[in-house]
């Protein structure tokens, strides 16, 4: 490819990274707000949070992008730029999936920890901030890592709005060169490299957070099982 076409592809990579970061931040905020709301003591709060989750999990991210960019703006008399429309649609959609991760991690915390907070006369917010979240967040990192990779792949959907992301730029290069195999091979490799870097980043974050609560991430279950058999820890008496 010519330098000009490579520049077009690199511009697409930059747009994809921007969209990924912005939509991930929105999805993270939505995940925690809705996930915590689903554990609230008031049924109406739990109902509304559950309704949001079911609606956005049960609809297509592609159709949601159409709604945010093509349907809603004319109805309200305004127009979103493609970057913000994509961020809103992807952030709200993947935030619904993330809320289930947060809810499940909070529910997995030992009930004795909650009871200890009550015994210490902690308010519900203090129990959540000081007891539940510090133990639940490290357990959220692996599923959040998978969700982040899915979000990265979902950013390709914004090309339907004419947004100059990596997929859209690659299609322009394909039309210019009339060659599909070469450009799409490069695109696959670029997505893989970004996903690999994200995975390594999330693993480092998981290790740091688990070290903070006295846990060590298990990398190979087979090694842990062999170690237990060798030391007779957890084995049959």
XYZ file of C-alpha atoms in Angstrom:
237
model
C 0.000 0.000 0.000
C 1.038 3.583 -0.570
C 1.953 5.864 2.380
C -1.294 7.767 1.874
C -3.377 4.609 2.262
C -1.401 3.582 5.345
C -2.121 7.004 6.828
C -5.826 6.413 6.220
C -5.629 3.077 8.046
C -3.729 4.600 10.972
C -6.314 7.369 11.243
C -8.925 4.619 11.460
C -6.980 2.925 14.252
C -6.916 6.193 16.202
C -10.671 6.667 15.810
C -11.274 3.070 16.941
C -9.097 3.563 20.024
C -10.925 6.784 20.915
C -14.304 5.090 20.538
C -13.121 2.099 22.576
C -11.867 4.245 25.472
C -14.925 6.503 25.613
C -17.486 3.720 25.318
C -15.563 1.586 27.851
C -15.635 4.432 30.366
C -19.377 4.885 29.869
C -20.006 1.136 30.025
C -17.997 0.867 33.257
C -19.971 3.665 34.905
C -23.279 2.145 33.774
C -22.163 -1.311 34.920
C -21.454 -0.220 38.472
C -24.478 2.042 38.835
C -26.945 -0.513 37.485
C -25.178 -3.504 39.052
C -25.229 -1.955 42.524
C -28.828 -0.838 41.976
C -29.802 -4.447 41.330
C -28.727 -5.300 44.870
C -30.626 -2.368 46.423
C -33.023 -3.018 49.275
C -35.865 -1.127 47.547
C -37.767 -3.264 45.049
C -38.521 -0.350 42.733
C -34.810 0.379 42.320
C -34.107 -3.289 41.611
C -37.015 -3.394 39.148
C -35.867 -0.351 37.161
C -32.271 -1.585 37.050
C -33.442 -5.022 35.942
C -35.688 -3.489 33.278
C -32.784 -1.498 31.856
C -30.601 -4.599 31.813
C -33.171 -6.753 30.044
C -33.986 -4.090 27.438
C -30.400 -3.376 26.433
C -29.277 -7.013 26.610
C -32.246 -8.069 24.502
C -31.645 -5.612 21.659
C -29.008 -5.619 18.943
C -26.101 -3.221 19.315
C -26.327 -2.552 15.575
C -30.005 -1.602 15.812
C -29.241 0.537 18.884
C -26.672 2.477 16.851
C -29.310 3.035 14.163
C -31.737 4.320 16.796
C -29.265 6.667 18.459
C -27.925 8.092 15.212
C -30.840 7.987 12.766
C -34.096 7.741 14.763
C -33.788 9.691 18.023
C -32.138 12.920 16.736
C -34.974 13.889 14.335
C -37.515 13.138 17.060
C -35.857 15.626 19.445
C -34.596 18.123 16.888
C -30.873 17.595 17.379
C -28.071 15.583 15.817
C -25.180 13.682 17.404
C -21.791 13.437 15.747
C -20.926 9.812 14.895
C -18.296 9.504 17.655
C -20.718 10.433 20.433
C -23.574 8.445 18.922
C -21.366 5.349 18.791
C -20.096 5.958 22.311
C -23.624 6.289 23.674
C -25.011 3.246 21.881
C -22.091 0.940 22.672
C -21.630 2.202 26.231
C -25.286 1.679 27.162
C -25.461 -1.711 25.451
C -22.301 -3.228 26.898
C -22.959 -1.547 30.239
C -26.049 -3.748 30.536
C -23.872 -6.850 30.219
C -21.361 -5.403 32.667
C -24.077 -4.750 35.249
C -24.655 -8.497 35.516
C -20.942 -8.991 36.170
C -21.084 -6.439 38.998
C -24.272 -7.915 40.468
C -22.875 -11.448 40.367
C -19.568 -10.442 41.969
C -21.338 -8.599 44.790
C -23.644 -11.562 45.389
C -20.615 -13.875 45.585
C -19.090 -12.049 48.561
C -19.352 -14.126 51.737
C -22.575 -13.169 53.595
C -20.544 -13.108 56.808
C -18.783 -10.027 55.469
C -22.106 -8.207 55.181
C -23.117 -9.331 58.646
C -19.812 -8.069 60.021
C -20.475 -4.646 58.526
C -23.937 -4.596 60.081
C -22.455 -5.607 63.447
C -20.078 -2.654 63.176
C -23.057 -0.336 62.527
C -21.886 0.543 59.022
C -24.394 2.241 56.755
C -25.308 0.419 53.505
C -23.014 2.759 51.557
C -20.138 2.123 53.980
C -20.640 -1.628 53.706
C -20.614 -1.352 49.922
C -17.561 0.938 49.763
C -15.417 -0.548 52.526
C -16.345 -4.240 52.526
C -18.141 -5.491 49.424
C -16.549 -3.624 46.523
C -12.897 -4.164 47.599
C -13.553 -7.921 47.597
C -15.835 -8.043 44.562
C -13.893 -5.829 42.130
C -10.897 -8.199 41.705
C -13.320 -10.987 40.786
C -14.892 -8.753 38.124
C -11.670 -8.220 36.186
C -11.572 -11.489 34.130
C -15.182 -11.206 32.867
C -14.708 -7.465 32.331
C -11.629 -8.287 30.268
C -13.725 -10.520 28.007
C -16.393 -7.818 27.775
C -13.770 -5.240 26.814
C -12.588 -7.442 23.948
C -16.189 -7.845 22.800
C -16.562 -4.064 22.942
C -13.447 -3.656 20.808
C -14.956 -5.902 18.148
C -18.284 -4.102 18.504
C -16.687 -0.784 17.547
C -16.637 -2.008 13.943
C -20.424 -1.538 13.873
C -20.066 2.253 13.800
C -18.859 2.038 10.204
C -22.537 1.964 9.172
C -22.713 5.655 10.175
C -19.858 6.524 7.842
C -17.553 6.989 10.815
C -13.898 6.695 9.833
C -12.961 3.849 12.176
C -10.568 1.030 11.294
C -13.191 -1.055 9.486
C -14.506 1.897 7.468
C -10.979 2.996 6.511
C -10.083 -0.557 5.501
C -13.099 -0.698 3.213
C -12.019 2.548 1.520
C -8.537 1.115 0.988
C -10.071 -2.079 -0.414
C -12.079 -0.071 -2.925
C -8.983 1.905 -3.919
C -6.763 -1.159 -4.383
C -9.430 -3.619 -5.491
C -7.707 -6.094 -3.184
C -9.481 -7.669 -0.242
C -7.108 -10.318 1.123
C -4.193 -7.999 1.889
C -6.042 -5.165 3.602
C -8.374 -7.364 5.641
C -5.420 -9.472 6.793
C -3.792 -6.296 8.088
C -7.043 -5.311 9.816
C -7.324 -8.702 11.511
C -3.764 -8.371 12.802
C -4.388 -4.838 14.077
C -7.493 -5.907 15.987
C -5.566 -8.869 17.409
C -2.694 -6.667 18.602
C -5.076 -4.234 20.313
C -6.974 -7.113 21.945
C -3.710 -8.710 23.113
C -2.524 -5.464 24.697
C -5.884 -5.029 26.446
C -5.712 -8.587 27.783
C -2.234 -8.058 29.214
C -3.315 -4.759 30.768
C -6.346 -6.340 32.433
C -4.261 -9.250 33.745
C -1.853 -6.816 35.315
C -4.744 -4.938 36.893
C -6.225 -8.184 38.190
C -2.915 -9.188 39.765
C -2.532 -5.796 41.431
C -6.070 -5.739 42.834
C -5.936 -9.311 44.106
C -2.600 -8.629 45.773
C -4.307 -5.775 47.595
C -6.799 -8.169 49.205
C -4.340 -10.993 49.796
C -5.250 -13.164 46.787
C -3.190 -14.576 43.940
C -4.686 -15.026 40.451
C -4.747 -18.697 39.372
C -3.113 -18.967 35.961
C -3.162 -22.737 35.344
C -5.739 -24.867 37.209
C -3.807 -28.009 36.287
C -0.695 -26.761 38.086
C -2.718 -25.863 41.173
C -4.340 -29.325 41.215
C -0.968 -31.070 40.870
C 0.452 -28.939 43.685
C -2.484 -29.860 45.927
C -2.005 -33.570 45.212
C 1.741 -33.346 45.883
C 1.352 -31.591 49.224
C -1.792 -33.556 50.125
C -3.647 -30.254 50.572
C -7.298 -30.632 49.736
C -6.819 -34.313 48.940
C -8.600 -37.318 50.370
C -7.691 -38.348 53.908
